[in-house]
Coordinates of C-alpha atoms and ligand atoms in Angstrom, one line a residue:
M915 CA 38.1 7.0 -1.7
E916 CA 38.8 3.4 -2.7
A917 CA 38.3 2.9 -6.4
N918 CA 36.5 -0.4 -5.9
L919 CA 33.9 1.3 -3.8
E920 CA 33.0 3.4 -6.8
Q921 CA 32.8 0.3 -9.0
A922 CA 30.7 -1.5 -6.4
V923 CA 28.2 1.4 -6.3
K924 CA 28.1 1.6 -10.1
K925 CA 27.3 -2.1 -10.2
L926 CA 24.6 -1.7 -7.5
I927 CA 23.0 1.1 -9.4
S928 CA 23.0 -0.9 -12.6
D929 CA 21.4 -3.9 -10.7
F930 CA 18.6 -1.5 -9.7
E931 CA 18.1 -0.3 -13.3
C932 CA 14.7 -1.3 -14.9
P933 CA 15.2 -0.8 -18.7
T934 CA 12.0 0.2 -20.5
D935 CA 11.9 -3.0 -22.6
A936 CA 12.0 -5.0 -19.3
L937 CA 9.1 -2.9 -18.0
K938 CA 7.2 -3.6 -21.2
H939 CA 7.8 -7.4 -20.9
A940 CA 6.6 -7.1 -17.3
M941 CA 3.4 -5.4 -18.5
E942 CA 2.6 -8.4 -20.7
D943 CA 3.4 -10.8 -17.7
F944 CA 1.0 -8.7 -15.5
D945 CA -1.8 -8.8 -18.0
E946 CA -1.5 -12.6 -18.2
L947 CA -1.5 -12.8 -14.3
R948 CA -4.5 -10.5 -14.2
R949 CA -6.5 -12.7 -16.6
K950 CA -5.6 -15.9 -14.8
G951 CA -6.7 -14.3 -11.5
L952 CA -10.1 -13.5 -13.1
E953 CA -10.6 -17.0 -14.3
K954 CA -10.1 -18.8 -10.9
D955 CA -9.0 -18.3 -7.3
D956 CA -5.7 -19.3 -5.8
E957 CA -3.8 -17.8 -8.7
M958 CA -0.8 -15.4 -8.1
L959 CA -3.1 -12.4 -8.2
A960 CA -6.2 -12.7 -6.0
M961 CA -8.3 -10.4 -8.3
A962 CA -10.9 -10.3 -5.6
P963 CA -14.4 -9.0 -6.5
A964 CA -15.3 -6.2 -4.0
Y965 CA -19.1 -6.4 -4.4
I966 CA -19.1 -2.7 -5.1
S967 CA -20.7 -2.2 -8.5
S968 CA -20.6 1.5 -9.0
V969 CA -18.5 4.6 -8.2
P970 CA -20.0 7.6 -6.3
T971 CA -21.4 10.6 -8.1
G972 CA -20.1 13.0 -5.5
E973 CA -23.6 13.8 -4.3
E974 CA -23.7 11.2 -1.6
T975 CA -24.5 12.3 2.0
G976 CA -24.6 10.6 5.3
D977 CA -22.8 9.9 8.6
F978 CA -20.6 6.9 9.1
L979 CA -17.9 5.4 11.3
A980 CA -14.9 4.2 9.4
L981 CA -12.2 1.8 10.6
D982 CA -8.9 1.5 8.7
L983 CA -6.5 -1.4 9.6
G984 CA -3.4 -0.8 7.5
G985 CA 0.1 -2.2 7.7
T986 CA 1.4 0.5 10.1
N987 CA -1.5 2.4 11.5
L988 CA -5.0 1.8 12.9
R989 CA -7.4 4.7 12.2
V990 CA -10.9 5.2 13.7
C991 CA -12.8 7.9 11.8
W992 CA -16.1 9.7 11.8
V993 CA -17.1 10.7 8.3
R994 CA -19.9 13.2 7.3
L995 CA -20.5 13.0 3.6
L996 CA -21.8 16.5 2.6
G997 CA -22.4 15.9 -1.2
E998 CA -20.7 18.0 -3.9
G999 CA -17.6 15.9 -3.3
K1000 CA -17.2 17.4 0.1
Y1001 CA -16.9 15.8 3.6
E1002 CA -16.0 16.4 7.2
M1003 CA -13.9 13.9 9.0
K1004 CA -12.6 13.4 12.5
Q1005 CA -10.1 10.6 13.1
S1006 CA -7.9 9.0 15.7
K1007 CA -4.6 7.2 14.6
A1008 CA -2.6 4.7 16.5
T1009 CA 0.6 2.8 15.5
L1010 CA 0.0 -1.0 15.6
P1011 CA 2.4 -2.6 18.2
R1012 CA 4.6 -5.3 16.7
E1013 CA 3.8 -7.8 19.4
I1014 CA 0.1 -7.5 18.6
V1015 CA 0.4 -8.0 14.8
R1016 CA 2.8 -10.9 15.2
N1017 CA 1.0 -13.2 17.6
E1018 CA -0.3 -16.8 17.9
S1019 CA -3.7 -15.4 18.8
A1020 CA -5.9 -12.8 17.0
Q1021 CA -7.4 -11.7 20.4
P1022 CA -4.8 -9.0 21.2
L1023 CA -5.4 -7.4 17.8
V1024 CA -9.2 -7.6 18.3
D1025 CA -8.8 -6.1 21.8
F1026 CA -6.5 -3.3 20.5
I1027 CA -9.0 -2.4 17.8
C1028 CA -12.0 -2.5 20.2
D1029 CA -10.1 -0.4 22.7
H1030 CA -9.7 2.3 20.1
I1031 CA -13.3 2.1 18.9
E1032 CA -14.5 2.3 22.5
L1033 CA -12.3 5.3 23.2
F1034 CA -13.5 7.1 20.0
I1035 CA -17.2 6.4 20.8
N1036 CA -16.9 7.6 24.4
E1037 CA -15.2 10.8 23.3
N1038 CA -17.5 11.5 20.3
F1039 CA -20.8 9.7 20.8
P1040 CA -21.4 9.2 24.5
E1041 CA -25.1 9.3 23.8
K1042 CA -24.8 6.1 21.8
V1043 CA -23.6 4.0 24.7
G1044 CA -26.2 1.3 25.6
V1045 CA -28.6 2.1 22.7
P1046 CA -30.6 -0.8 21.2
E1047 CA -29.2 -2.6 18.1
K1048 CA -31.4 -0.6 15.6
E1049 CA -29.7 2.6 16.7
F1050 CA -26.1 1.3 16.3
L1051 CA -23.6 3.4 14.4
P1052 CA -23.0 2.1 10.8
M1053 CA -19.3 1.5 10.1
G1054 CA -17.2 0.8 7.0
F1055 CA -14.2 -1.4 7.7
T1056 CA -11.1 -1.0 5.5
F1057 CA -9.1 -4.2 5.8
S1058 CA -5.8 -3.8 3.9
Y1059 CA -5.0 -7.5 3.5
P1060 CA -5.7 -10.1 0.8
M1061 CA -9.3 -11.3 1.3
S1062 CA -11.8 -13.1 -0.9
Q1063 CA -15.4 -11.8 -0.6
R1064 CA -18.8 -13.4 -1.1
S1065 CA -20.6 -10.2 -0.4
I1066 CA -19.8 -6.6 0.8
V1067 CA -19.5 -7.9 4.3
D1068 CA -18.7 -11.7 4.0
T1069 CA -14.9 -12.1 3.6
T1070 CA -12.2 -14.7 4.1
L1071 CA -8.6 -13.8 4.9
I1072 CA -6.4 -15.4 2.3
R1073 CA -3.0 -14.6 4.0
W1074 CA -1.3 -11.9 6.0
T1075 CA 1.2 -9.6 4.3
K1076 CA 3.6 -6.7 5.3
G1077 CA 4.6 -7.3 8.9
F1078 CA 1.5 -9.2 10.1
N1079 CA 1.7 -12.8 11.2
I1080 CA -1.4 -14.2 13.1
P1081 CA -1.8 -17.7 11.8
E1082 CA -5.1 -18.5 13.5
A1083 CA -6.9 -15.7 11.7
I1084 CA -6.0 -17.1 8.2
G1085 CA -9.1 -18.6 6.5
L1086 CA -11.5 -16.8 8.8
D1087 CA -13.8 -13.8 8.3
F1088 CA -11.9 -11.1 10.2
G1089 CA -14.9 -8.7 9.9
S1090 CA -17.1 -11.2 11.9
T1091 CA -14.2 -11.8 14.3
L1092 CA -14.2 -8.1 15.0
T1093 CA -18.0 -7.9 15.2
Q1094 CA -17.9 -10.6 17.9
G1095 CA -15.3 -8.6 19.8
M1096 CA -17.4 -5.5 19.6
K1097 CA -20.5 -7.4 20.8
D1098 CA -18.5 -8.7 23.8
R1099 CA -17.7 -5.1 24.6
K1100 CA -21.3 -4.0 24.0
L1101 CA -20.0 -1.4 21.4
P1102 CA -22.9 0.2 19.5
V1103 CA -21.4 -0.4 16.1
V1104 CA -22.5 -2.5 13.1
I1105 CA -20.1 -3.3 10.2
E1106 CA -22.0 -2.5 7.0
A1107 CA -19.1 -3.0 4.5
V1108 CA -15.6 -4.5 4.5
I1109 CA -13.4 -3.2 1.7
N1110 CA -9.7 -3.2 0.7
D1111 CA -8.0 0.2 0.9
T1112 CA -7.4 0.4 -2.8
V1113 CA -11.2 0.1 -3.4
G1114 CA -11.6 2.8 -0.8
T1115 CA -9.1 5.0 -2.6
L1116 CA -10.8 4.5 -6.0
V1117 CA -14.3 5.4 -4.7
T1118 CA -12.9 8.4 -2.7
R1119 CA -11.2 9.7 -5.8
A1120 CA -14.4 9.3 -7.7
Y1121 CA -16.3 11.2 -5.0
T1122 CA -14.0 14.1 -4.5
S1123 CA -12.7 14.7 -8.1
N1124 CA -15.1 15.8 -10.7
A1125 CA -13.0 14.0 -13.3
Y1126 CA -15.8 11.4 -13.8
N1127 CA -13.3 9.0 -15.2
T1128 CA -11.6 7.5 -12.3
I1129 CA -10.4 4.0 -13.3
M1130 CA -8.0 3.0 -10.6
G1131 CA -7.3 3.3 -6.9
V1132 CA -3.6 2.7 -6.0
I1133 CA -1.8 2.5 -2.6
F1134 CA 1.8 3.3 -2.0
G1135 CA 2.0 2.9 1.8
T1136 CA 3.4 0.2 4.0
G1137 CA 2.4 -2.1 1.1
S1138 CA 1.4 -1.5 -2.5
N1139 CA -1.7 -2.6 -4.4
G1140 CA -4.4 -1.5 -6.8
A1141 CA -8.1 -1.7 -7.6
Y1142 CA -9.9 -1.1 -10.9
I1143 CA -13.4 -1.4 -12.4
E1144 CA -14.0 -4.6 -14.5
N1145 CA -17.0 -5.7 -16.6
S1146 CA -18.8 -8.5 -14.6
S1147 CA -19.0 -10.4 -17.9
D1148 CA -15.2 -10.5 -18.1
I1149 CA -14.8 -12.2 -14.7
P1150 CA -15.3 -15.9 -15.5
K1151 CA -14.9 -16.9 -11.8
L1152 CA -17.7 -14.6 -10.7
N1153 CA -20.8 -16.7 -10.3
D1154 CA -23.2 -14.2 -9.0
A1155 CA -22.7 -10.6 -10.1
G1156 CA -26.2 -9.8 -8.8
N1157 CA -27.0 -8.6 -12.3
K1158 CA -24.6 -5.7 -11.9
E1159 CA -22.7 -4.7 -15.1
K1160 CA -19.6 -3.5 -13.4
M1161 CA -17.5 -4.9 -10.4
L1162 CA -14.7 -3.3 -8.6
I1163 CA -11.7 -5.6 -8.2
N1164 CA -9.0 -5.7 -5.5
I1165 CA -6.1 -6.9 -7.6
E1166 CA -3.6 -7.6 -4.8
W1167 CA -0.8 -6.7 -7.3
G1168 CA 1.8 -6.7 -4.5
A1169 CA 2.0 -10.4 -5.1
S1170 CA 3.2 -10.0 -8.7
S1171 CA 6.5 -11.5 -9.7
F1172 CA 8.0 -10.6 -13.1
K1173 CA 10.7 -12.7 -14.9
S1174 CA 11.9 -9.7 -16.7
L1175 CA 12.6 -7.7 -13.5
P1176 CA 15.1 -10.0 -11.6
A1177 CA 15.8 -9.7 -7.9
T1178 CA 19.0 -8.1 -6.6
R1179 CA 21.0 -9.7 -3.8
Y1180 CA 19.5 -7.1 -1.5
D1181 CA 16.0 -8.2 -2.4
L1182 CA 16.8 -11.8 -1.7
L1183 CA 18.4 -11.1 1.7
L1184 CA 15.5 -8.9 2.7
D1185 CA 13.0 -11.5 1.6
H1186 CA 14.4 -14.1 4.0
D1187 CA 13.9 -11.6 6.9
T1188 CA 10.1 -11.3 6.4
P1189 CA 7.2 -13.2 7.9
N1190 CA 6.2 -14.1 4.3
P1191 CA 9.4 -15.2 2.4
G1192 CA 8.8 -15.9 -1.3
R1193 CA 5.7 -13.8 -1.4
Q1194 CA 4.8 -10.2 -2.3
M1195 CA 7.9 -9.8 -4.5
F1196 CA 6.5 -6.8 -6.3
E1197 CA 5.6 -5.1 -3.0
K1198 CA 9.0 -5.8 -1.5
R1199 CA 10.7 -3.7 -4.2
V1200 CA 8.1 -0.9 -4.1
S1201 CA 6.5 0.0 -0.8
G1202 CA 7.3 1.9 2.3
M1203 CA 7.9 -1.0 4.6
Y1204 CA 10.9 -2.2 2.5
L1205 CA 12.8 0.7 0.8
G1206 CA 14.6 1.8 3.9
E1207 CA 15.6 -1.8 4.7
L1208 CA 16.9 -2.2 1.1
F1209 CA 19.1 0.9 1.7
R1210 CA 20.3 -0.5 5.0
R1211 CA 21.3 -3.8 3.4
A1212 CA 23.1 -2.0 0.6
L1213 CA 25.1 0.1 3.1
F1214 CA 26.1 -3.1 5.0
H1215 CA 27.3 -4.7 1.8
L1216 CA 29.5 -1.7 1.0
I1217 CA 30.8 -1.6 4.6
K1218 CA 31.6 -5.3 4.9
V1219 CA 33.0 -5.8 1.4
Y1220 CA 34.4 -2.4 0.4
N1221 CA 35.4 -0.9 3.8
F1222 CA 32.9 2.0 3.5
N1223 CA 32.5 3.8 6.9
N1224 CA 35.9 2.4 7.8
G1225 CA 34.3 -1.1 8.0
I1226 CA 32.2 0.0 11.0
I1227 CA 28.7 -1.4 11.3
P1228 CA 26.7 1.4 12.9
P1229 CA 25.1 0.2 16.2
S1230 CA 21.9 2.2 15.5
V1231 CA 21.1 0.4 12.3
T1232 CA 22.6 -3.1 13.1
D1233 CA 19.2 -4.7 13.2
S1234 CA 16.9 -5.5 10.3
W1235 CA 14.1 -3.0 9.7
S1236 CA 15.9 -0.3 11.8
L1237 CA 16.2 2.2 9.0
E1238 CA 12.9 3.9 8.1
T1239 CA 12.0 4.8 4.5
S1240 CA 11.4 8.3 5.7
V1241 CA 15.3 8.5 6.0
L1242 CA 15.5 7.9 2.2
S1243 CA 13.1 10.7 1.6
R1244 CA 15.3 13.1 3.6
I1245 CA 18.3 12.0 1.6
V1246 CA 17.0 12.2 -1.9
V1247 CA 15.3 15.6 -1.4
N1248 CA 18.6 17.3 -2.1
R1249 CA 21.6 15.8 -3.9
S1250 CA 24.4 17.4 -1.9
A1251 CA 27.2 16.0 0.3
E1252 CA 26.2 18.2 3.2
N1253 CA 22.6 17.0 3.1
I1254 CA 23.4 13.3 3.2
K1255 CA 26.1 13.8 5.8
E1256 CA 23.6 15.5 8.0
V1257 CA 20.9 12.9 7.5
L1258 CA 23.2 9.9 8.1
R1259 CA 25.4 11.4 10.9
P1260 CA 22.9 10.3 13.7
Y1261 CA 23.2 6.7 12.3
G1262 CA 26.9 6.6 12.7
I1263 CA 27.7 6.9 9.0
R1264 CA 30.9 8.9 8.2
F1265 CA 32.3 9.8 4.7
R1266 CA 35.9 10.1 3.6
D1267 CA 35.0 13.0 1.2
D1268 CA 32.2 14.7 -0.6
S1269 CA 32.4 12.4 -3.7
E1270 CA 31.9 9.4 -1.5
A1271 CA 28.9 11.1 0.1
L1272 CA 27.4 11.6 -3.4
L1273 CA 28.0 8.0 -4.3
I1274 CA 25.9 6.9 -1.3
Y1275 CA 23.3 9.5 -2.3
D1276 CA 23.1 7.7 -5.7
V1277 CA 22.5 4.4 -3.9
A1278 CA 19.6 5.8 -2.0
Y1279 CA 18.2 7.5 -5.1
C1280 CA 18.3 4.3 -7.3
I1281 CA 16.2 2.4 -4.8
G1282 CA 13.4 4.9 -4.9
R1283 CA 13.6 5.3 -8.6
R1284 CA 13.3 1.5 -9.1
S1285 CA 10.2 1.5 -6.9
A1286 CA 8.5 4.2 -9.1
R1287 CA 9.5 2.5 -12.4
I1288 CA 8.2 -0.9 -11.3
S1289 CA 5.0 0.8 -10.1
S1290 CA 4.3 1.9 -13.7
V1291 CA 3.9 -1.7 -14.8
P1292 CA 0.5 -2.6 -13.5
I1293 CA -0.8 0.9 -14.0
A1294 CA 0.3 1.1 -17.7
S1295 CA -0.9 -2.5 -18.3
L1296 CA -4.4 -1.9 -16.9
Y1297 CA -4.6 1.4 -18.9
L1298 CA -3.9 -0.4 -22.1
T1299 CA -5.7 -3.7 -21.6
T1300 CA -9.0 -2.6 -20.0
G1301 CA -10.4 -0.3 -22.7
H1302 CA -8.8 3.1 -21.8
A1303 CA -5.9 3.2 -24.3
G1304 CA -5.9 6.6 -26.0
K1305 CA -8.5 8.1 -23.7
K1306 CA -8.3 10.4 -20.7
A1307 CA -8.3 8.4 -17.4
D1308 CA -8.0 9.4 -13.8
I1309 CA -6.1 7.5 -11.0
G1310 CA -6.5 8.1 -7.2
V1311 CA -3.4 7.3 -5.1
D1312 CA -2.9 7.3 -1.4
G1313 CA -0.3 6.2 1.2
S1314 CA 2.6 7.8 3.0
L1315 CA 5.2 6.7 0.4
V1316 CA 3.5 8.5 -2.5
E1317 CA 2.6 11.4 -0.3
H1318 CA 6.0 12.0 1.2
Y1319 CA 8.7 10.5 -1.0
P1320 CA 10.2 13.3 -3.1
N1321 CA 9.0 13.4 -6.7
F1322 CA 7.5 9.8 -6.5
V1323 CA 4.7 10.7 -8.8
G1324 CA 7.1 12.5 -11.1
M1325 CA 9.3 9.5 -11.4
L1326 CA 6.2 7.3 -11.9
R1327 CA 5.1 9.6 -14.7
D1328 CA 8.6 9.4 -16.4
A1329 CA 8.3 5.6 -16.4
L1330 CA 4.7 5.8 -17.8
K1331 CA 6.0 8.1 -20.5
D1332 CA 8.7 5.5 -21.3
V1333 CA 6.2 2.6 -21.7
L1334 CA 3.1 4.5 -22.9
G1335 CA 4.6 7.3 -24.9
E1336 CA 2.1 10.2 -25.6
D1337 CA -0.7 8.3 -23.9
E1338 CA 0.9 9.2 -20.5
K1339 CA -0.5 12.7 -21.0
N1340 CA -4.0 11.2 -20.9
I1341 CA -3.5 9.9 -17.3
S1342 CA -4.2 12.2 -14.4
I1343 CA -2.9 11.1 -11.0
G1344 CA -4.3 12.6 -7.8
I1345 CA -3.9 12.0 -4.1
A1346 CA -7.2 10.6 -2.7
K1347 CA -6.5 12.0 0.8
D1348 CA -8.1 9.9 3.5
G1349 CA -8.9 7.3 0.9
S1350 CA -9.4 4.5 3.4
G1351 CA -11.7 6.4 5.7
I1352 CA -13.9 8.2 3.1
G1353 CA -14.0 5.1 0.9
A1354 CA -15.2 2.9 3.8
A1355 CA -18.0 5.4 4.5
L1356 CA -19.0 5.6 0.9
C1357 CA -19.1 1.8 0.6
A1358 CA -21.0 1.5 3.9
L1359 CA -23.5 3.9 2.4
Q1360 CA -23.9 1.8 -0.7
A1361 CA -24.3 -1.3 1.3
V1362 CA -27.0 0.3 3.5
K1363 CA -28.8 1.5 0.3
E1364 CA -28.7 -1.9 -1.3
K1365 CA -30.1 -3.6 1.9
Ligands
LIG306 N1 8.3 10.6 4.9 C1 8.2 9.4 4.4 N2 8.8 9.0 3.2 C2 8.7 7.7 2.7 N3 8.0 6.8 3.3 C3 7.3 7.1 4.5 C4 7.4 8.4 5.1 N4 6.6 8.4 6.2 C5 6.1 7.1 6.3 N5 6.6 6.4 5.3 C6 6.3 4.9 5.1 O1 4.9 4.8 4.8 C7 4.4 3.6 5.4 C8 3.2 3.9 6.1 O2 2.2 4.2 5.2 P1 0.7 4.7 5.6 O3 0.0 4.9 4.4 O4 0.9 5.9 6.5 O5 0.2 3.6 6.6 P2 -0.6 2.3 6.3 O6 0.2 1.5 5.4 O7 -0.8 1.6 7.6 O8 -1.9 2.7 5.6 C9 5.5 3.0 6.2 O9 6.1 1.9 5.6 C10 6.5 4.1 6.3 O10 7.8 3.6 6.3
LIG307 O1 -2.4 0.7 3.1 P1 -1.3 -0.4 3.3 O2 -1.2 -0.9 4.6 O3 0.0 0.1 2.8 O4 -1.8 -1.6 2.3 C1 -1.5 -1.6 1.0 C2 -1.6 -3.1 0.5 O5 -0.7 -3.9 1.2 C3 -0.7 -5.2 0.8 O6 0.2 -5.9 1.5 C4 -2.1 -5.9 1.0 O7 -2.1 -7.2 0.6 C5 -3.2 -5.1 0.3 O8 -4.4 -5.6 0.6 C6 -3.1 -3.6 0.6 O9 -4.0 -2.9 -0.2

């Protein structure tokens, strides 16, 4: 193995290191960004009030449709809340086609969504076809993009993130755009609530866990973001809290940028190849859409400059975004030469010897570890600065990255231990399975109650 390959990998790994004092500085930066976002709009963090003022007790009951528009998937769900933190759910899932989410017009996306709602209704509620408006099915809509809200259903799309790029939809109320599409199709559905998926994850965790101290909902999926519960009196920009003492906030922390956590060359190259260059810098180091691409760029650098893989660019991963983060998960699950050789063989990657294979393992590993360490910053900052320091607190998490990346929560806890010390033991972290769907149903229920 060429010595300079080993040096190059050691350098790369040190570039991906996030020392604890850098994380602590970033926590201070985050707190400043949070407070600025609460003071006024158009700051780096949207800090968008969700117009949800309480968390479920677990005793809620009712039947709702739920629609979840994420970064990768569209899910249509039927949710039956049974009380006692229990529910039944039936859901359909479809991958969002690239040409629909990157389009001059929003109509193909609206048609795609309505097609799937129509299919779901014809299969599950044929009796609802053609009913009068008062018998429409109530639906909660989880819209996983930065939006400002004036109420639980009145929203304005601030910008697209992840892989979406539909310019004409920016500045509009996507919920009402969808409502018009459903009306054109005569679909018997009424949207009662529009929520962010982090808000859905928080309320779902509160409903299903009898922890009674859920303080945050966090997503590690295609993108990354968090929601928490703020005192309405601590939100200067909030004009009308509707005399509610508490307000759930969609932070939009994916947009964070921390001076103390500088970008690597791979981050900068990746950023130029996205529909939103210069934005979502936190998310582009943390979430599922990006980790596989970072690894691909690191491999290319080692191939081009250090003659790894005999200088051969593998045809199957020549294009940007052609290496899924699930490949990283399969690599890091087991630090052995044979495992990484097996996982990367289909991608045309060959190794001179076992020690070279283990070097490339270490490249994969440090990308995922950095994601988990950076993720501790907003979580630790919120824990300390919003009145929970020293107390037990519960966090709901959801998303395929946190669900499937080996030991993601473990690495996150290690980082929380580094920055919080003993307090880390006070924090429970649990998967809020189906957070988007259940959360949308719970918020639709609250909206109907408050009507
Ligand atoms: N096994 C896996 N390991 C790591 N990441 C994964 C895995 N499977 C899917 N992902 C990533 O998770 C993201 C999809 O997250 P998910 O929560 O399922 O969808 P959405 O973001 O649409 O809600 C994608 O970026 C994908 O690359
Ligand atoms: O569930 P997903 O698609 O991974 O979304 C996670 C986050 O992705 C970010 O890009 C969005 O701005 C957030 O609103 C969202 O919560």
